[in-house]
XYZ file of C-alpha atoms in Angstrom:
452
model
C 44.954 -6.542 22.740
C 42.451 -9.347 22.073
C 41.230 -7.901 18.761
C 44.641 -6.963 17.358
C 45.596 -8.659 14.107
C 48.957 -10.112 13.080
C 51.089 -8.299 10.532
C 51.537 -9.969 7.121
C 54.897 -11.727 7.007
C 57.258 -11.585 4.026
C 58.096 -14.942 2.482
C 61.349 -16.218 3.931
C 63.844 -19.067 3.858
C 63.329 -21.721 6.521
C 66.414 -21.116 8.689
C 67.848 -17.717 7.819
C 64.573 -15.940 7.195
C 64.929 -12.871 4.959
C 68.664 -12.420 5.473
C 69.684 -13.174 1.908
C 67.725 -10.440 0.036
C 68.424 -7.900 2.776
C 72.168 -8.526 2.610
C 72.150 -8.306 -1.200
C 70.178 -5.056 -1.580
C 68.282 -3.716 1.458
C 66.813 -0.710 -0.347
C 65.246 -2.679 -3.201
C 64.112 -5.422 -0.835
C 62.282 -3.050 1.513
C 60.732 -1.217 -1.457
C 59.498 -4.501 -2.957
C 57.908 -5.574 0.341
C 56.014 -2.301 0.543
C 54.693 -2.880 -2.962
C 53.807 -6.539 -2.296
C 52.500 -6.440 1.296
C 51.398 -2.868 1.968
C 52.047 -0.384 4.761
C 52.819 -2.971 7.449
C 54.939 -6.069 6.899
C 56.910 -8.382 9.131
C 60.173 -10.047 8.250
C 62.672 -12.249 9.995
C 66.448 -12.439 10.163
C 67.314 -15.786 11.744
C 65.242 -15.726 14.950
C 64.846 -11.944 15.239
C 61.509 -10.464 14.245
C 61.239 -7.082 12.481
C 58.219 -5.006 11.479
C 58.334 -2.358 8.745
C 55.834 0.506 8.729
C 55.266 2.775 5.735
C 52.264 4.932 6.673
C 52.409 8.359 8.400
C 49.770 7.512 11.011
C 51.752 4.415 12.017
C 54.887 6.507 12.467
C 52.963 9.038 14.552
C 51.387 6.402 16.789
C 54.715 4.721 17.511
C 57.295 7.509 17.546
C 55.195 10.172 19.280
C 52.264 8.617 21.131
C 54.193 5.536 22.280
C 57.725 6.878 22.352
C 58.468 5.115 25.631
C 57.551 1.761 24.073
C 59.447 2.281 20.807
C 62.892 3.031 22.202
C 66.416 3.429 20.936
C 68.108 0.046 20.959
C 71.547 0.837 22.381
C 73.179 -2.148 24.113
C 76.719 -1.348 25.324
C 77.437 -5.071 25.655
C 76.440 -5.920 22.084
C 76.524 -2.729 20.000
C 75.097 -2.840 16.475
C 74.862 -0.421 13.595
C 75.843 3.150 14.369
C 76.522 2.200 17.988
C 79.702 0.479 16.769
C 80.938 3.790 15.382
C 79.398 6.473 17.582
C 79.276 4.766 20.963
C 76.822 6.565 23.262
C 76.630 9.821 21.357
C 73.448 11.838 20.971
C 72.165 9.778 18.017
C 72.479 6.412 19.751
C 72.184 7.046 23.515
C 68.942 6.800 25.455
C 67.374 7.569 28.812
C 68.841 10.099 31.218
C 72.188 10.236 29.407
C 70.461 11.258 26.181
C 68.264 13.837 27.929
C 71.250 15.433 29.671
C 73.337 15.585 26.518
C 70.461 16.903 24.435
C 69.812 19.639 27.000
C 73.491 20.552 27.017
C 73.881 20.726 23.241
C 70.544 22.312 22.333
C 71.651 25.973 22.673
C 74.257 25.623 19.897
C 71.560 24.572 17.421
C 68.849 27.062 18.317
C 67.696 29.197 15.429
C 68.822 32.382 17.139
C 72.435 31.204 17.269
C 72.671 29.894 13.724
C 73.021 33.279 12.028
C 76.427 33.677 13.685
C 77.649 30.595 11.795
C 76.648 31.900 8.366
C 79.985 33.603 7.510
C 81.939 30.389 8.205
C 79.618 28.348 6.011
C 79.868 30.857 3.163
C 83.658 31.009 3.515
C 83.932 27.221 3.196
C 81.695 27.272 0.126
C 83.661 30.063 -1.544
C 86.922 28.231 -0.878
C 85.540 25.193 -2.713
C 84.471 27.376 -5.647
C 87.979 28.856 -5.832
C 89.432 25.350 -5.901
C 87.043 24.421 -8.705
C 88.110 27.545 -10.588
C 91.760 26.509 -10.299
C 90.888 23.072 -11.695
C 89.569 24.772 -14.842
C 86.338 24.678 -16.835
C 85.135 21.286 -17.965
C 86.871 19.382 -15.188
C 85.243 16.075 -14.213
C 84.728 15.297 -10.529
C 82.744 12.967 -8.301
C 80.077 15.314 -6.956
C 79.478 13.183 -3.856
C 83.155 13.370 -2.919
C 83.114 17.143 -3.389
C 80.041 17.606 -1.195
C 81.479 15.303 1.467
C 84.687 17.313 1.551
C 82.736 20.581 1.763
C 80.348 19.543 4.527
C 83.167 18.018 6.589
C 84.940 21.365 6.454
C 81.768 23.206 7.463
C 80.968 20.971 10.430
C 84.499 20.976 11.827
C 84.937 24.737 11.389
C 81.562 25.695 12.874
C 81.302 23.112 15.651
C 84.934 22.491 16.606
C 86.861 25.547 15.412
C 89.307 23.548 13.274
C 89.815 22.106 9.789
C 90.402 18.518 8.686
C 91.017 19.104 4.981
C 94.697 18.224 5.345
C 93.611 14.723 6.442
C 90.680 14.261 4.066
C 92.393 11.491 2.073
C 92.517 9.355 5.217
C 89.209 10.461 6.756
C 86.979 9.888 3.720
C 87.753 6.171 3.212
C 87.736 5.583 6.970
C 84.243 7.062 7.287
C 83.035 5.046 4.316
C 84.424 1.795 5.749
C 83.005 2.480 9.216
C 79.524 3.348 7.954
C 79.394 0.371 5.602
C 80.346 -1.911 8.471
C 77.687 -0.332 10.689
C 75.011 -0.814 8.025
C 76.011 -4.436 7.403
C 75.806 -5.272 11.115
C 72.418 -3.687 11.652
C 70.245 -6.341 10.005
C 72.662 -9.242 10.218
C 72.872 -11.055 13.568
C 75.550 -13.305 12.079
C 78.078 -10.476 11.982
C 80.938 -11.137 14.389
C 82.006 -8.573 17.028
C 84.937 -6.293 16.075
C 87.269 -8.191 18.391
C 87.151 -11.237 16.101
C 89.993 -10.671 13.578
C 88.148 -11.291 10.312
C 89.300 -9.288 7.264
C 86.179 -7.109 7.474
C 86.651 -6.489 11.190
C 90.312 -5.640 10.744
C 89.394 -3.072 8.076
C 86.729 -1.645 10.403
C 89.131 -1.419 13.332
C 91.724 0.365 11.181
C 89.061 2.828 10.052
C 87.964 3.481 13.630
C 91.578 4.000 14.717
C 91.858 6.692 12.023
C 88.633 8.404 13.073
C 89.445 8.186 16.777
C 92.852 9.694 16.084
C 91.236 12.651 14.341
C 88.583 13.165 17.039
C 90.902 12.830 20.026
C 93.321 15.148 18.225
C 90.605 17.800 17.911
C 89.805 17.477 21.628
C 93.468 17.648 22.698
C 94.104 20.644 20.442
C 91.224 22.566 22.029
C 92.299 21.663 25.555
C 95.771 22.989 24.782
C 94.384 26.145 23.155
C 90.945 26.968 24.615
C 88.696 29.213 22.565
C 88.106 32.585 24.266
C 84.326 32.430 24.368
C 83.866 28.662 24.122
C 80.561 29.117 22.343
C 81.032 26.480 19.671
C 79.887 22.955 20.421
C 83.259 21.614 21.489
C 83.762 24.495 23.920
C 80.384 23.807 25.524
C 81.138 20.096 25.850
C 84.504 20.751 27.462
C 83.041 23.240 29.918
C 80.044 21.087 30.888
C 79.933 19.966 34.516
C 77.707 17.477 36.323
C 75.250 19.363 38.564
C 75.870 17.030 41.532
C 79.547 16.050 41.331
C 80.941 19.024 39.434
C 82.975 16.692 37.217
C 83.362 17.200 33.493
C 82.615 14.734 30.711
C 84.902 11.742 30.391
C 87.233 11.519 27.413
C 85.123 8.657 26.077
C 81.864 10.616 26.277
C 83.521 13.620 24.661
C 84.786 11.342 21.919
C 81.301 9.874 21.348
C 79.622 13.285 21.089
C 82.313 14.825 18.873
C 82.356 11.816 16.544
C 78.556 11.837 16.402
C 78.423 15.458 15.245
C 81.505 14.955 13.049
C 79.933 11.963 11.252
C 76.185 12.552 11.316
C 76.593 16.317 10.978
C 78.175 16.099 7.557
C 76.782 12.838 6.129
C 73.140 13.902 5.796
C 73.934 17.364 4.412
C 76.448 15.949 1.954
C 73.817 13.557 0.608
C 71.157 16.269 0.517
C 73.372 18.560 -1.573
C 74.464 15.731 -3.875
C 70.907 14.593 -4.551
C 69.623 18.173 -4.940
C 72.274 19.112 -7.499
C 71.620 15.827 -9.308
C 67.879 16.562 -9.468
C 68.458 20.135 -10.636
C 70.762 18.907 -13.400
C 67.952 16.624 -14.594
C 65.297 19.365 -14.377
C 66.557 22.554 -16.074
C 63.184 24.256 -15.680
C 63.422 24.015 -11.892
C 67.063 25.113 -12.005
C 66.145 28.132 -14.094
C 63.414 29.223 -11.693
C 65.778 28.816 -8.740
C 68.448 30.938 -10.433
C 65.919 33.668 -11.133
C 65.035 33.770 -7.432
C 68.708 33.917 -6.462
C 69.309 36.912 -8.747
C 67.706 39.091 -6.086
C 70.474 38.283 -3.614
C 73.399 40.671 -3.113
C 77.017 39.517 -3.396
C 77.818 36.620 -1.062
C 79.951 38.706 1.278
C 76.889 40.885 1.948
C 74.395 38.100 2.599
C 72.301 38.541 5.707
C 70.354 35.899 7.563
C 67.134 37.652 6.568
C 68.034 37.325 2.859
C 67.764 33.561 3.067
C 64.396 33.630 4.786
C 62.885 35.198 1.680
C 64.061 32.408 -0.645
C 60.856 30.400 -0.610
C 61.544 28.502 -3.832
C 65.051 27.532 -2.699
C 63.554 26.105 0.485
C 60.959 24.256 -1.585
C 63.678 22.755 -3.812
C 65.546 21.438 -0.781
C 62.369 20.061 0.805
C 61.365 18.291 -2.396
C 64.840 16.801 -2.625
C 64.497 15.648 1.001
C 61.172 14.086 0.082
C 62.370 12.260 -3.029
C 65.755 11.204 -1.653
C 65.709 11.469 2.153
C 69.307 11.189 3.410
C 68.160 8.840 6.182
C 65.992 6.134 4.662
C 64.794 4.332 7.788
C 64.440 4.781 11.551
C 64.708 1.734 13.802
C 63.384 1.218 17.328
C 63.195 -1.672 19.786
C 59.719 -2.563 21.053
C 60.041 -2.598 24.825
C 56.711 -4.313 25.580
C 53.813 -5.865 23.686
C 52.209 -3.086 21.687
C 49.660 -2.249 19.018
C 49.888 0.097 16.022
C 46.907 0.649 13.717
C 45.340 -2.523 15.046
C 48.421 -4.661 14.420
C 49.808 -6.815 17.225
C 53.532 -6.311 17.940
C 55.650 -8.561 20.141
C 57.960 -7.206 22.828
C 61.640 -7.534 21.960
C 61.033 -7.175 18.218
C 62.429 -4.327 16.140
C 60.296 -1.741 14.346
C 61.573 -0.107 11.183
C 59.901 3.096 9.961
C 60.610 3.535 6.284
C 60.985 7.257 5.646
C 61.550 6.743 1.925
C 58.194 4.970 1.648
C 56.427 7.604 3.760
C 57.758 10.273 1.403
C 56.431 8.408 -1.637
C 53.089 7.281 -0.237
C 50.455 7.769 -2.982
C 47.777 8.639 -0.420
C 49.687 11.822 0.453
C 51.839 12.565 -2.599
C 50.358 12.641 -6.102
C 52.721 11.493 -8.858
C 55.192 10.817 -6.062
C 58.221 10.078 -8.275
C 58.056 13.511 -9.943
C 60.461 16.247 -8.799
C 58.090 19.140 -8.136
C 59.206 21.760 -5.573
C 55.848 23.529 -5.856
C 54.432 20.864 -3.543
C 56.143 22.751 -0.720
C 54.781 26.168 -1.605
C 51.402 25.148 -0.171
C 50.116 23.173 2.815
C 50.591 19.444 3.370
C 47.821 17.226 4.677
C 49.773 15.075 7.157
C 53.008 16.205 8.790
C 54.256 12.643 9.281
C 54.155 12.100 5.523
C 57.310 14.253 5.483
C 59.804 13.596 8.253
C 63.345 13.744 6.825
C 64.811 14.537 10.257
C 62.737 12.054 12.256
C 59.835 12.797 14.580
C 58.932 13.212 18.201
C 61.353 14.096 20.965
C 64.237 12.455 19.067
C 63.926 14.673 16.015
C 67.398 15.573 14.752
C 68.944 18.310 16.886
C 70.748 19.746 13.869
C 67.834 19.999 11.432
C 67.791 23.815 11.334
C 71.559 23.940 10.970
C 71.467 21.413 8.117
C 68.826 23.403 6.242
C 70.659 26.707 6.720
C 73.928 25.152 5.567
C 72.261 23.499 2.563
C 70.507 26.697 1.523
C 73.710 28.731 1.683
C 75.871 26.199 -0.137
C 73.273 25.354 -2.779
C 72.779 29.062 -3.526
C 76.528 29.568 -3.878
C 77.009 26.626 -6.211
C 73.989 27.318 -8.422
C 74.934 30.995 -8.830
C 78.414 30.151 -10.052
C 78.416 26.736 -11.732
C 76.581 24.517 -14.168
C 76.795 20.857 -13.242
C 76.439 18.358 -16.081
C 75.783 14.708 -15.300
C 78.110 12.462 -17.298
C 75.550 9.658 -17.005
C 72.079 11.049 -17.781
C 70.364 7.879 -16.527
C 68.671 7.385 -13.184
C 71.175 7.220 -10.337
C 70.883 4.013 -8.339
C 70.152 4.335 -4.623
C 72.427 2.584 -2.150
C 71.191 2.134 1.412
C 73.895 2.283 4.040
C 73.190 4.251 7.178
C 72.034 6.904 4.699
C 70.661 6.804 1.150
C 73.512 7.581 -1.244
C 73.908 7.645 -5.014
C 75.575 4.274 -5.617
C 79.110 4.751 -6.900
C 78.855 8.531 -6.562
C 77.889 11.047 -9.257
C 80.364 11.791 -12.015
C 79.825 15.348 -13.306
C 81.445 18.030 -15.421
C 81.815 21.501 -13.892
C 81.301 24.606 -16.022
C 81.747 28.042 -14.485
C 79.015 30.588 -15.229
C 79.502 34.224 -16.032
C 79.405 36.445 -12.964
C 75.836 36.799 -11.658
């Protein structure tokens, strides 16, 4: 790579590099670097070098054309980020383990199997609406908490054949603590391993004990009472056998896969629904057009899979929400060997960060990129890597079709039955953890509509 050029480097402190602004507000810091340095910028945290890319062609070159060079960074000896929470689940594992697990789990998430899950998703949504009705008109709630509760119920019912609503008051704070700890450790090499009894580590370990108790309880319950067909995800995992040895998955691997789907399977959809309802509340014209499209649907108990396929504007609303507020803001990979992207020289052992939020707001591909305009998705887009809310390449999210089906069903239910009024009409601040959340949640007032 004799003609490759170095990447511009963000201004940094002498010893700690860019640790201070990243620890204070990673989202604003990464956004400012894109504005100041352009589509490729390097930054440093202590001695570790990072590169951030914010152009679709850069993402395509790295994640698809050089996927073997830009690899998942799982290190079982020194786990960081989501690895601390999920272990070697499908999101974090790599190599042959990842390929085997992906192959095993793929049938559950194929489009042809998703229609069978529709009644369970609708039932969970209707149960939430009944609870809202019992709370009474005008009740104030945190919309993010409501969507988290709903999507947790959906994922556990559809994937594991159980419910966790009776433990939601323990699960919700435990998940929040675990994910915050994972995010804090990702860019901070100074973070101490969980075995060191700092106050933060003790809180993290308590949270993980809660989550592990829930997950192992789900596994033990299913082993004691096997499902007849075993066609949900947990049944398939329990029945899986190694082709050579004939042995099943270890308890630890089962735990990692169940916790991965349990956590990642609800977090992104919860954020998608929260942001979409927030955007609709701020854009009554879009909400009105969506409601007019939904008027053509029959009563919820009669919905068919084909009914949803005709809701083009509903799909466009969700896609535009995914563009403006992608649930996952960044993708990170370890550079296995010296490499080059768009003529930039990259050193082996460094970390590459692909900023999905920036890709989705790139002015070269999105005109007036801050405007909420679902009509963008009623036509063709010029570059597919300018929109990649579920990742790209072979590691694209296995549950993307499930997440979109679930979001379409639940959004349609909510919009048909309720008006959601934002108590704070200002712009919601974005908080970057593992996902992009509305900081502090979204306080709203619920008002039931007349029957559609």
